[in-house]
Amino acid sequence: TQLLEQSPQFLSIQEGENLTVYCNSSSVFSSLQWYRQEPGEGPVLLVTVVTGGEVKKLKRLTFQFGDARKDSSLHITAAQPGDTGLYLCAGAIGYGNKLVFGAGTILRVKS
Amino acid sequence: NAGVTQTPKFQVLKTGQSMTLQCAQDMNHNSMYWYRQDPGMGLRLIYYSASEGTTDKGEVPNGYNVSRLNKREFSLRLESAAPSQTSVYFCAILLRPNYGYTFGSGTRLTVV
């Protein structure tokens, strides 16, 4: 059983559409991170959210941490083919020095 | 993925063979990790090391051993490889608590 449930597992959209990826848990995390991974490479950190209710923006990407620090969402506005990849959420447990990962969302943006 | 170097990038083993996956960092961080990534399961923690000379088990440690002889290097050893260990293995370092990891580019291991 995944500690972090990510949805959807797969998303195929047209260029210019908006999308949201969700990451949910029954556990409280000291922080939550989002990574993006391309084939043959390791995950690359996009953002870390620490405070309940926190919202961070990275160009067309908006990340939100739930008020209770159990869930998070990633919203992409006007998706582009370059956004294609595997998106992973990860929650920090312990002293914030160990991560548990969701299973990932494969995003494909078609031009 | 500058700062974390993994070798080899690809490896094929026969069941029962042994091998060591190498990971080295040049960022002088204390905490290092080994994860495996399997389709539909995300990344699962195998072992981690909070500092030189210390190691701890993660979620899926069975069949693996690790060694952290110095601050720079953290190796993962498979003593007797099994097909269930076919996976992509990632080494990571912790930049700082509650901040995030930097990952290596991975080792794709196939056990036949």
Coordinates of N, CA and C in Angstrom, one line a residue:
Chain A
T1 N 0.9 -1.2 0.0 CA 0.0 0.0 0.0 C 0.9 1.2 0.0
Q2 N 0.6 2.1 -1.0 CA 1.4 3.4 -1.1 C 1.0 4.3 0.1
L3 N 2.0 4.9 0.7 CA 1.7 5.8 1.8 C 1.2 7.1 1.1
L4 N 1.7 7.4 -0.1 CA 1.2 8.6 -0.8 C 0.5 8.1 -2.1
E5 N -0.7 8.5 -2.3 CA -1.5 8.1 -3.4 C -1.5 9.2 -4.4
Q6 N -1.0 9.0 -5.6 CA -1.0 10.0 -6.7 C -2.0 9.7 -7.7
S7 N -2.7 10.7 -8.2 CA -3.7 10.5 -9.3 C -3.7 11.8 -10.2
P8 N -3.9 11.6 -11.5 CA -4.1 10.3 -12.1 C -2.7 9.6 -12.3
Q9 N -2.8 8.3 -12.7 CA -1.5 7.6 -13.0 C -1.0 8.0 -14.4
F10 N -1.9 8.4 -15.3 CA -1.5 8.7 -16.6 C -2.4 9.8 -17.1
L11 N -1.8 10.8 -17.8 CA -2.5 11.9 -18.4 C -2.0 12.2 -19.7
S12 N -2.9 12.2 -20.7 CA -2.5 12.6 -22.1 C -3.4 13.8 -22.5
I13 N -2.8 14.9 -22.8 CA -3.6 16.1 -23.1 C -3.0 16.8 -24.3
Q14 N -3.8 17.8 -24.8 CA -3.3 18.6 -25.9 C -2.6 19.8 -25.4
E15 N -1.7 20.3 -26.2 CA -0.9 21.5 -25.9 C -1.9 22.6 -25.6
G16 N -1.7 23.4 -24.5 CA -2.6 24.5 -24.2 C -3.6 24.2 -23.1
E17 N -3.8 22.9 -22.9 CA -4.8 22.6 -21.8 C -4.2 22.7 -20.4
N18 N -5.1 22.8 -19.5 CA -4.7 22.8 -18.1 C -4.8 21.5 -17.5
L19 N -4.1 21.2 -16.4 CA -4.2 19.9 -15.7 C -3.8 20.1 -14.3
T20 N -4.3 19.1 -13.5 CA -4.0 19.0 -12.0 C -3.6 17.6 -11.7
V21 N -2.6 17.5 -10.9 CA -2.1 16.2 -10.4 C -2.3 16.2 -8.9
Y22 N -2.8 15.2 -8.3 CA -3.1 15.2 -6.9 C -2.2 14.1 -6.2
C23 N -1.9 14.5 -4.9 CA -1.1 13.6 -4.1 C -1.7 13.6 -2.7
N24 N -2.2 12.4 -2.3 CA -3.0 12.3 -1.0 C -2.4 11.3 -0.1
S25 N -2.6 11.5 1.2 CA -2.2 10.6 2.2 C -3.0 10.8 3.5
S26 N -3.0 9.8 4.3 CA -3.6 9.9 5.6 C -2.6 10.3 6.7
S27 N -1.3 10.4 6.2 CA -0.2 10.8 7.1 C 0.1 12.3 7.0
V28 N 0.6 12.8 8.1 CA 1.1 14.2 8.1 C 2.6 14.2 7.7
F29 N 3.0 15.1 6.9 CA 4.4 15.2 6.5 C 4.9 16.6 6.9
S30 N 6.2 16.6 7.2 CA 6.9 17.8 7.6 C 7.1 18.7 6.4
S31 N 7.2 18.1 5.2 CA 7.3 18.8 4.0 C 6.8 17.9 2.8
L32 N 6.5 18.5 1.7 CA 6.2 17.7 0.6 C 6.9 18.3 -0.7
Q33 N 7.4 17.4 -1.4 CA 8.2 17.8 -2.6 C 7.6 17.3 -3.9
W34 N 7.9 18.0 -5.0 CA 7.5 17.5 -6.3 C 8.8 17.4 -7.1
Y35 N 8.9 16.3 -7.9 CA 10.0 16.1 -8.8 C 9.4 15.8 -10.2
R36 N 10.3 16.1 -11.1 CA 10.0 15.7 -12.5 C 11.1 14.8 -13.0
Q37 N 10.8 13.8 -13.7 CA 11.8 12.8 -14.2 C 11.6 12.6 -15.7
E38 N 12.7 12.6 -16.4 CA 12.7 12.3 -17.8 C 13.3 10.9 -18.0
P39 N 12.9 10.2 -19.1 CA 13.5 8.9 -19.4 C 15.0 8.8 -19.3
G40 N 15.5 7.8 -18.5 CA 16.9 7.6 -18.5 C 17.6 8.6 -17.5
E41 N 16.9 9.4 -16.8 CA 17.5 10.3 -15.9 C 16.9 10.2 -14.5
G42 N 17.6 10.8 -13.5 CA 17.0 10.8 -12.1 C 16.0 11.9 -12.0
P43 N 15.2 11.8 -10.9 CA 14.2 12.8 -10.6 C 14.9 14.1 -10.3
V44 N 14.3 15.2 -10.8 CA 14.8 16.6 -10.5 C 13.8 17.3 -9.7
L45 N 14.3 17.9 -8.6 CA 13.4 18.6 -7.7 C 12.8 19.9 -8.3
L46 N 11.5 20.0 -8.2 CA 10.8 21.2 -8.7 C 10.6 22.2 -7.6
V47 N 10.0 21.7 -6.5 CA 9.6 22.6 -5.4 C 9.5 21.8 -4.1
T48 N 9.6 22.5 -3.0 CA 9.3 22.0 -1.7 C 8.3 22.9 -1.0
V49 N 7.3 22.3 -0.4 CA 6.3 23.1 0.4 C 6.4 22.6 1.8
V50 N 6.4 23.5 2.7 CA 6.6 23.2 4.1 C 5.4 23.5 5.0
T51 N 4.8 24.7 4.7 CA 3.7 25.2 5.6 C 2.4 24.8 5.1
G52 N 1.5 24.3 6.0 CA 0.1 24.0 5.6 C -0.5 25.2 4.9
G53 N -1.2 24.9 3.8 CA -1.8 25.9 3.0 C -0.9 26.7 2.1
E54 N 0.4 26.4 2.1 CA 1.3 27.1 1.3 C 1.1 26.9 -0.2
V55 N 1.2 28.0 -1.0 CA 1.1 27.9 -2.4 C 2.4 28.5 -3.0
K56 N 3.0 27.7 -4.0 CA 4.2 28.2 -4.6 C 4.0 28.1 -6.1
K57 N 4.5 29.1 -6.8 CA 4.4 29.1 -8.3 C 5.8 29.1 -8.9
L58 N 5.8 28.3 -10.0 CA 7.1 28.2 -10.8 C 6.7 28.3 -12.2
K59 N 6.7 29.5 -12.7 CA 6.2 29.8 -14.1 C 4.8 29.3 -14.3
R60 N 4.5 28.3 -15.1 CA 3.1 27.9 -15.3 C 2.7 26.8 -14.3
L61 N 3.6 26.5 -13.4 CA 3.3 25.4 -12.4 C 2.9 26.0 -11.1
T62 N 1.8 25.6 -10.5 CA 1.4 26.0 -9.2 C 1.3 24.8 -8.3
F63 N 1.9 24.9 -7.1 CA 2.0 23.8 -6.2 C 1.2 24.3 -4.9
Q64 N 0.4 23.4 -4.3 CA -0.3 23.7 -3.1 C -0.1 22.6 -2.1
F65 N 0.1 23.0 -0.8 CA 0.2 22.0 0.3 C -1.1 22.1 1.1
G66 N -1.7 21.0 1.4 CA -3.0 21.1 2.1 C -2.8 21.7 3.5
D67 N -3.9 22.2 4.0 CA -3.9 22.9 5.3 C -3.4 21.9 6.4
A68 N -3.8 20.6 6.3 CA -3.4 19.7 7.3 C -2.1 19.0 7.0
R69 N -1.4 19.4 6.0 CA -0.1 18.9 5.5 C -0.2 17.4 5.2
K70 N -1.3 16.9 4.7 CA -1.5 15.5 4.3 C -1.6 15.4 2.8
D71 N -1.8 16.4 2.0 CA -2.0 16.3 0.6 C -1.4 17.5 -0.1
S72 N -1.3 17.3 -1.4 CA -0.7 18.4 -2.2 C -1.3 18.3 -3.7
S73 N -1.2 19.4 -4.4 CA -1.6 19.3 -5.8 C -0.6 20.1 -6.6
L74 N -0.5 19.7 -7.9 CA 0.3 20.4 -8.9 C -0.6 20.7 -10.0
H75 N -0.7 22.0 -10.3 CA -1.5 22.5 -11.4 C -0.6 23.1 -12.5
I76 N -0.8 22.7 -13.7 CA -0.1 23.2 -14.9 C -1.0 24.0 -15.8
T77 N -0.7 25.2 -16.0 CA -1.5 26.0 -16.9 C -0.9 26.0 -18.3
A78 N -1.8 25.9 -19.3 CA -1.4 25.9 -20.7 C -0.2 25.0 -21.0
A79 N -0.4 23.7 -20.8 CA 0.7 22.7 -20.9 C 1.3 22.8 -22.2
Q80 N 2.6 22.5 -22.2 CA 3.4 22.5 -23.4 C 4.1 21.1 -23.6
P81 N 4.5 20.7 -24.8 CA 5.1 19.4 -25.0 C 6.4 19.3 -24.1
G82 N 7.0 20.3 -23.8 CA 8.2 20.2 -22.9 C 7.9 19.9 -21.5
D83 N 6.6 19.9 -21.1 CA 6.1 19.5 -19.8 C 6.0 18.0 -19.7
T84 N 6.1 17.3 -20.8 CA 6.0 15.8 -20.8 C 7.0 15.2 -19.9
G85 N 6.6 14.2 -19.1 CA 7.5 13.5 -18.2 C 6.8 12.8 -17.1
L86 N 7.5 12.3 -16.1 CA 6.9 11.6 -15.0 C 7.0 12.6 -13.8
Y87 N 5.9 12.9 -13.2 CA 5.9 13.8 -12.0 C 5.7 12.9 -10.7
L88 N 6.5 13.2 -9.8 CA 6.5 12.4 -8.5 C 6.3 13.4 -7.4
C89 N 5.4 13.0 -6.4 CA 5.4 13.7 -5.2 C 6.1 12.9 -4.1
A90 N 6.6 13.5 -3.1 CA 7.3 12.8 -2.1 C 7.1 13.6 -0.8
G91 N 6.8 12.8 0.3 CA 6.6 13.4 1.6 C 7.7 13.1 2.5
A92 N 8.1 14.1 3.3 CA 9.2 13.9 4.2 C 8.7 13.4 5.6
I93 N 9.4 12.4 6.1 CA 9.0 11.8 7.4 C 10.2 11.8 8.3
G94 N 10.0 11.4 9.5 CA 11.1 11.4 10.5 C 11.5 12.9 10.8
Y95 N 12.8 13.2 10.7 CA 13.3 14.5 10.9 C 13.4 15.3 9.6
G96 N 12.6 14.9 8.7 CA 12.6 15.6 7.4 C 13.8 15.1 6.5
N97 N 14.4 14.0 6.9 CA 15.5 13.5 6.2 C 15.3 12.2 5.4
K98 N 14.0 11.7 5.4 CA 13.7 10.6 4.6 C 12.4 10.9 3.8
L99 N 12.4 10.4 2.6 CA 11.2 10.7 1.7 C 10.5 9.4 1.4
V100 N 9.2 9.5 1.3 CA 8.3 8.4 0.8 C 7.7 9.0 -0.5
F101 N 7.7 8.2 -1.6 CA 7.3 8.7 -2.9 C 5.9 8.1 -3.2
G102 N 5.2 8.9 -4.0 CA 4.0 8.4 -4.7 C 4.5 7.6 -5.9
A103 N 3.5 6.9 -6.5 CA 3.8 6.1 -7.7 C 4.1 6.9 -8.9
G104 N 3.7 8.1 -9.0 CA 4.0 9.0 -10.1 C 2.8 9.2 -11.1
T105 N 2.9 10.2 -11.8 CA 1.9 10.6 -12.9 C 2.7 10.8 -14.1
I106 N 2.4 10.0 -15.1 CA 3.0 10.1 -16.5 C 2.2 11.1 -17.2
L107 N 2.8 12.2 -17.6 CA 2.1 13.3 -18.4 C 2.7 13.3 -19.8
R108 N 1.8 13.3 -20.7 CA 2.1 13.4 -22.1 C 1.4 14.6 -22.7
V109 N 2.1 15.6 -23.2 CA 1.4 16.7 -23.8 C 1.7 16.7 -25.3
K110 N 0.6 16.6 -26.1 CA 0.7 16.5 -27.5 C 0.6 17.8 -28.2
S111 N 1.4 18.0 -29.2 CA 1.4 19.3 -30.0 C 0.4 19.2 -31.1
Chain B
N1 N 22.0 16.3 -13.2 CA 22.2 15.6 -11.9 C 23.7 15.8 -11.4
A2 N 24.2 16.9 -11.7 CA 25.6 17.2 -11.3 C 25.7 17.1 -9.8
G3 N 26.9 16.5 -9.4 CA 27.1 16.4 -8.0 C 27.0 14.9 -7.5
V4 N 26.2 14.1 -8.2 CA 26.0 12.7 -7.7 C 26.3 11.8 -9.0
T5 N 27.3 11.0 -8.8 CA 27.8 10.1 -10.0 C 27.5 8.7 -9.6
Q6 N 26.8 8.0 -10.5 CA 26.5 6.6 -10.3 C 27.2 5.7 -11.4
T7 N 27.8 4.6 -11.0 CA 28.3 3.7 -12.0 C 28.0 2.3 -11.5
P8 N 27.8 1.3 -12.5 CA 27.7 1.6 -13.9 C 26.3 2.2 -14.3
K9 N 26.1 2.5 -15.5 CA 24.7 3.0 -15.9 C 23.8 1.8 -16.3
F10 N 24.4 0.8 -16.9 CA 23.6 -0.4 -17.2 C 24.4 -1.6 -16.8
Q11 N 23.7 -2.7 -16.4 CA 24.3 -3.9 -16.0 C 23.3 -5.1 -16.2
V12 N 23.8 -6.2 -16.7 CA 23.0 -7.4 -16.8 C 23.8 -8.5 -16.0
L13 N 23.0 -9.1 -15.1 CA 23.6 -10.1 -14.2 C 22.8 -11.4 -14.4
K14 N 23.5 -12.5 -14.1 CA 22.8 -13.8 -14.1 C 22.4 -14.0 -12.6
T15 N 21.3 -14.8 -12.4 CA 20.9 -15.1 -11.1 C 22.0 -15.7 -10.3
G16 N 22.2 -15.2 -9.1 CA 23.3 -15.7 -8.2 C 24.6 -14.9 -8.3
Q17 N 24.8 -14.1 -9.3 CA 26.0 -13.3 -9.4 C 25.9 -12.2 -8.4
S18 N 27.1 -11.6 -8.1 CA 27.1 -10.5 -7.2 C 27.7 -9.2 -7.9
M19 N 27.3 -8.1 -7.4 CA 27.9 -6.8 -7.9 C 27.7 -5.7 -6.9
T20 N 28.5 -4.7 -7.2 CA 28.4 -3.5 -6.3 C 28.1 -2.3 -7.2
L21 N 27.1 -1.5 -6.8 CA 26.7 -0.3 -7.5 C 27.4 0.8 -6.7
Q22 N 28.1 1.7 -7.5 CA 28.8 2.8 -6.8 C 28.1 4.1 -6.9
C23 N 28.3 4.9 -5.9 CA 27.7 6.3 -5.9 C 28.7 7.2 -5.2
A24 N 29.0 8.3 -5.8 CA 29.9 9.3 -5.3 C 29.4 10.7 -5.4
Q25 N 29.6 11.5 -4.4 CA 29.1 12.9 -4.4 C 30.3 13.8 -4.3
D26 N 30.1 15.0 -4.8 CA 31.1 16.0 -4.7 C 30.6 17.2 -4.0
M27 N 29.5 17.1 -3.3 CA 28.8 18.2 -2.7 C 28.9 18.3 -1.1
N28 N 29.7 17.3 -0.6 CA 30.0 17.4 0.9 C 28.8 17.3 1.8
H29 N 27.8 16.5 1.4 CA 26.6 16.4 2.2 C 26.7 15.1 3.1
N30 N 26.1 15.1 4.2 CA 26.2 14.0 5.1 C 25.3 12.8 4.7
S31 N 24.0 13.1 4.3 CA 23.1 12.1 4.1 C 23.0 11.6 2.7
M32 N 23.1 10.2 2.5 CA 23.0 9.6 1.2 C 22.0 8.5 1.2
Y33 N 21.5 8.2 0.1 CA 20.3 7.2 0.0 C 20.5 6.3 -1.2
W34 N 19.9 5.1 -1.1 CA 19.7 4.3 -2.2 C 18.2 3.9 -2.4
Y35 N 17.7 4.2 -3.5 CA 16.3 3.9 -3.9 C 16.3 2.9 -5.1
R36 N 15.2 2.2 -5.2 CA 14.9 1.4 -6.4 C 13.6 1.9 -7.0
Q37 N 13.5 1.9 -8.3 CA 12.3 2.4 -8.9 C 11.8 1.3 -9.9
D38 N 10.5 1.0 -9.6 CA 9.9 0.0 -10.4 C 8.6 0.5 -10.9
P39 N 8.2 0.1 -12.1 CA 7.0 0.7 -12.8 C 5.7 0.6 -11.8
G40 N 5.0 1.7 -11.7 CA 3.8 1.8 -10.9 C 4.0 1.8 -9.4
M41 N 5.3 1.8 -9.0 CA 5.5 1.7 -7.5 C 6.3 2.9 -7.0
G42 N 6.7 3.8 -7.8 CA 7.5 5.0 -7.4 C 8.8 4.5 -7.0
L43 N 9.4 5.3 -6.1 CA 10.8 5.0 -5.6 C 10.6 4.5 -4.2
R44 N 11.3 3.4 -3.9 CA 11.3 2.8 -2.6 C 12.7 2.8 -2.0
L45 N 12.8 3.2 -0.7 CA 14.1 3.4 0.0 C 14.7 2.0 0.4
I46 N 15.9 1.7 0.0 CA 16.6 0.5 0.3 C 17.4 0.7 1.6
Y47 N 18.3 1.6 1.5 CA 19.2 1.9 2.7 C 19.5 3.4 2.6
Y48 N 19.9 3.9 3.8 CA 20.3 5.3 3.8 C 21.5 5.4 4.8
S49 N 22.2 6.5 4.7 CA 23.3 6.8 5.6 C 23.3 8.2 6.0
A50 N 23.1 8.4 7.3 CA 23.0 9.8 7.8 C 24.4 10.5 7.9
S51 N 25.4 9.7 8.0 CA 26.8 10.2 8.0 C 27.8 9.1 7.8
E52 N 29.0 9.5 7.6 CA 30.1 8.6 7.3 C 30.1 7.5 8.4
G53 N 30.2 6.2 8.0 CA 30.3 5.1 9.0 C 28.9 4.7 9.5
T54 N 27.8 5.3 9.2 CA 26.5 4.9 9.7 C 25.6 4.5 8.6
T55 N 24.8 3.4 8.7 CA 23.8 3.1 7.7 C 22.6 2.5 8.4
D56 N 21.4 2.7 7.8 CA 20.2 2.2 8.3 C 19.3 1.7 7.2
K57 N 18.5 0.7 7.6 CA 17.6 0.0 6.6 C 16.4 1.0 6.3
G58 N 16.0 0.8 5.0 CA 14.8 1.5 4.6 C 13.7 0.6 4.5
E59 N 12.8 0.8 3.5 CA 11.6 0.0 3.3 C 11.9 -1.4 2.7
V60 N 12.8 -1.5 1.8 CA 13.1 -2.8 1.1 C 14.5 -3.2 1.2
P61 N 15.1 -3.5 2.3 CA 16.5 -3.8 2.4 C 17.0 -5.2 2.1
N62 N 16.0 -6.2 2.1 CA 16.4 -7.6 2.0 C 17.1 -7.8 0.6
G63 N 18.2 -8.5 0.7 CA 19.0 -8.9 -0.5 C 20.1 -7.9 -0.8
Y64 N 20.2 -6.8 0.0 CA 21.2 -5.8 -0.3 C 22.0 -5.5 1.0
N65 N 23.2 -5.0 0.7 CA 24.1 -4.5 1.7 C 24.7 -3.2 1.3
V66 N 25.0 -2.3 2.2 CA 25.6 -1.1 1.8 C 26.9 -0.8 2.6
S67 N 27.7 0.2 2.1 CA 28.9 0.5 2.8 C 29.1 2.0 2.6
R68 N 29.4 2.7 3.7 CA 29.7 4.2 3.7 C 31.0 4.3 4.4
L69 N 32.1 4.1 3.7 CA 33.4 4.2 4.3 C 34.0 5.6 4.4
N70 N 33.4 6.5 3.6 CA 33.9 7.9 3.7 C 32.7 8.8 3.4
K71 N 32.8 10.1 3.5 CA 31.7 11.0 3.3 C 31.3 11.0 1.9
R72 N 32.2 10.8 1.0 CA 32.0 11.0 -0.4 C 31.2 9.8 -1.1
E73 N 31.5 8.6 -0.6 CA 31.0 7.4 -1.4 C 30.0 6.5 -0.6
F74 N 29.0 6.0 -1.3 CA 28.0 5.1 -0.7 C 27.7 4.0 -1.7
S75 N 28.1 2.8 -1.4 CA 27.9 1.7 -2.3 C 26.8 0.8 -1.9
L76 N 26.2 0.2 -2.9 CA 25.1 -0.8 -2.7 C 25.6 -2.1 -3.3
R77 N 25.5 -3.2 -2.5 CA 26.0 -4.5 -3.0 C 24.9 -5.5 -3.0
L78 N 24.8 -6.3 -4.1 CA 23.9 -7.4 -4.2 C 24.8 -8.6 -4.1
E79 N 24.6 -9.4 -3.1 CA 25.5 -10.6 -2.9 C 25.2 -11.7 -3.8
S80 N 23.9 -11.9 -4.0 CA 23.4 -13.0 -4.8 C 22.1 -12.5 -5.6
A81 N 22.3 -12.0 -6.8 CA 21.3 -11.3 -7.5 C 20.1 -12.3 -7.8
A82 N 18.9 -11.7 -7.7 CA 17.7 -12.5 -8.0 C 16.9 -11.7 -9.1
P83 N 16.1 -12.3 -9.9 CA 15.3 -11.6 -10.9 C 14.4 -10.5 -10.3
S84 N 14.0 -10.7 -9.0 CA 13.2 -9.6 -8.4 C 13.9 -8.4 -8.1
Q85 N 15.2 -8.4 -8.3 CA 16.1 -7.2 -8.1 C 16.3 -6.5 -9.4
T86 N 15.7 -6.9 -10.5 CA 15.7 -6.2 -11.7 C 14.9 -4.9 -11.5
S87 N 15.6 -3.8 -11.7 CA 15.1 -2.5 -11.3 C 16.0 -1.4 -11.8
V88 N 15.6 -0.1 -11.6 CA 16.5 1.0 -11.8 C 16.8 1.5 -10.4
Y89 N 18.1 1.7 -10.2 CA 18.6 2.0 -8.8 C 19.1 3.5 -8.9
F90 N 18.7 4.3 -7.9 CA 19.1 5.7 -7.8 C 19.8 5.9 -6.5
C91 N 20.8 6.6 -6.5 CA 21.5 7.2 -5.4 C 21.1 8.6 -5.2
A92 N 21.0 9.1 -4.0 CA 20.6 10.5 -3.8 C 21.3 11.1 -2.6
I93 N 21.4 12.4 -2.6 CA 21.9 13.0 -1.4 C 20.9 14.0 -0.9
L94 N 20.9 14.3 0.4 CA 20.0 15.2 0.9 C 20.6 16.6 1.0
L95 N 20.0 17.6 0.4 CA 20.6 18.9 0.4 C 20.5 19.5 1.8
R96 N 19.3 19.4 2.4 CA 19.1 19.8 3.8 C 17.7 19.3 4.2
P97 N 17.5 19.0 5.5 CA 16.2 18.4 5.9 C 15.0 19.3 5.4
N98 N 14.0 18.6 4.9 CA 12.8 19.2 4.4 C 13.0 20.1 3.2
Y99 N 14.1 19.9 2.6 CA 14.3 20.7 1.3 C 14.2 19.8 0.1
G100 N 15.0 18.8 0.0 CA 15.0 17.9 -1.2 C 16.2 17.2 -1.5
Y101 N 16.1 16.3 -2.4 CA 17.3 15.5 -2.8 C 17.8 15.9 -4.1
T102 N 19.1 15.6 -4.3 CA 19.7 15.5 -5.7 C 20.0 14.1 -6.0
F103 N 19.5 13.6 -7.1 CA 19.6 12.2 -7.5 C 20.7 12.1 -8.6
G104 N 21.3 10.9 -8.6 CA 22.2 10.5 -9.7 C 21.3 10.1 -10.9
S105 N 22.0 9.7 -11.9 CA 21.2 9.4 -13.2 C 20.8 8.0 -13.2
G106 N 21.1 7.2 -12.2 CA 20.6 5.8 -12.1 C 21.4 4.7 -12.7
T107 N 21.2 3.5 -12.2 CA 21.8 2.3 -12.8 C 20.6 1.3 -13.2
R108 N 20.5 1.0 -14.4 CA 19.5 0.0 -14.8 C 20.1 -1.4 -14.8
L109 N 19.5 -2.2 -13.8 CA 20.0 -3.5 -13.6 C 19.0 -4.5 -14.0
T110 N 19.5 -5.5 -14.8 CA 18.6 -6.6 -15.2 C 19.2 -7.9 -14.7
V111 N 18.4 -8.7 -14.0 CA 18.9 -10.0 -13.5 C 18.2 -11.1 -14.3
V112 N 18.9 -11.9 -15.0 CA 18.3 -13.0 -15.8 C 18.5 -14.4 -15.2

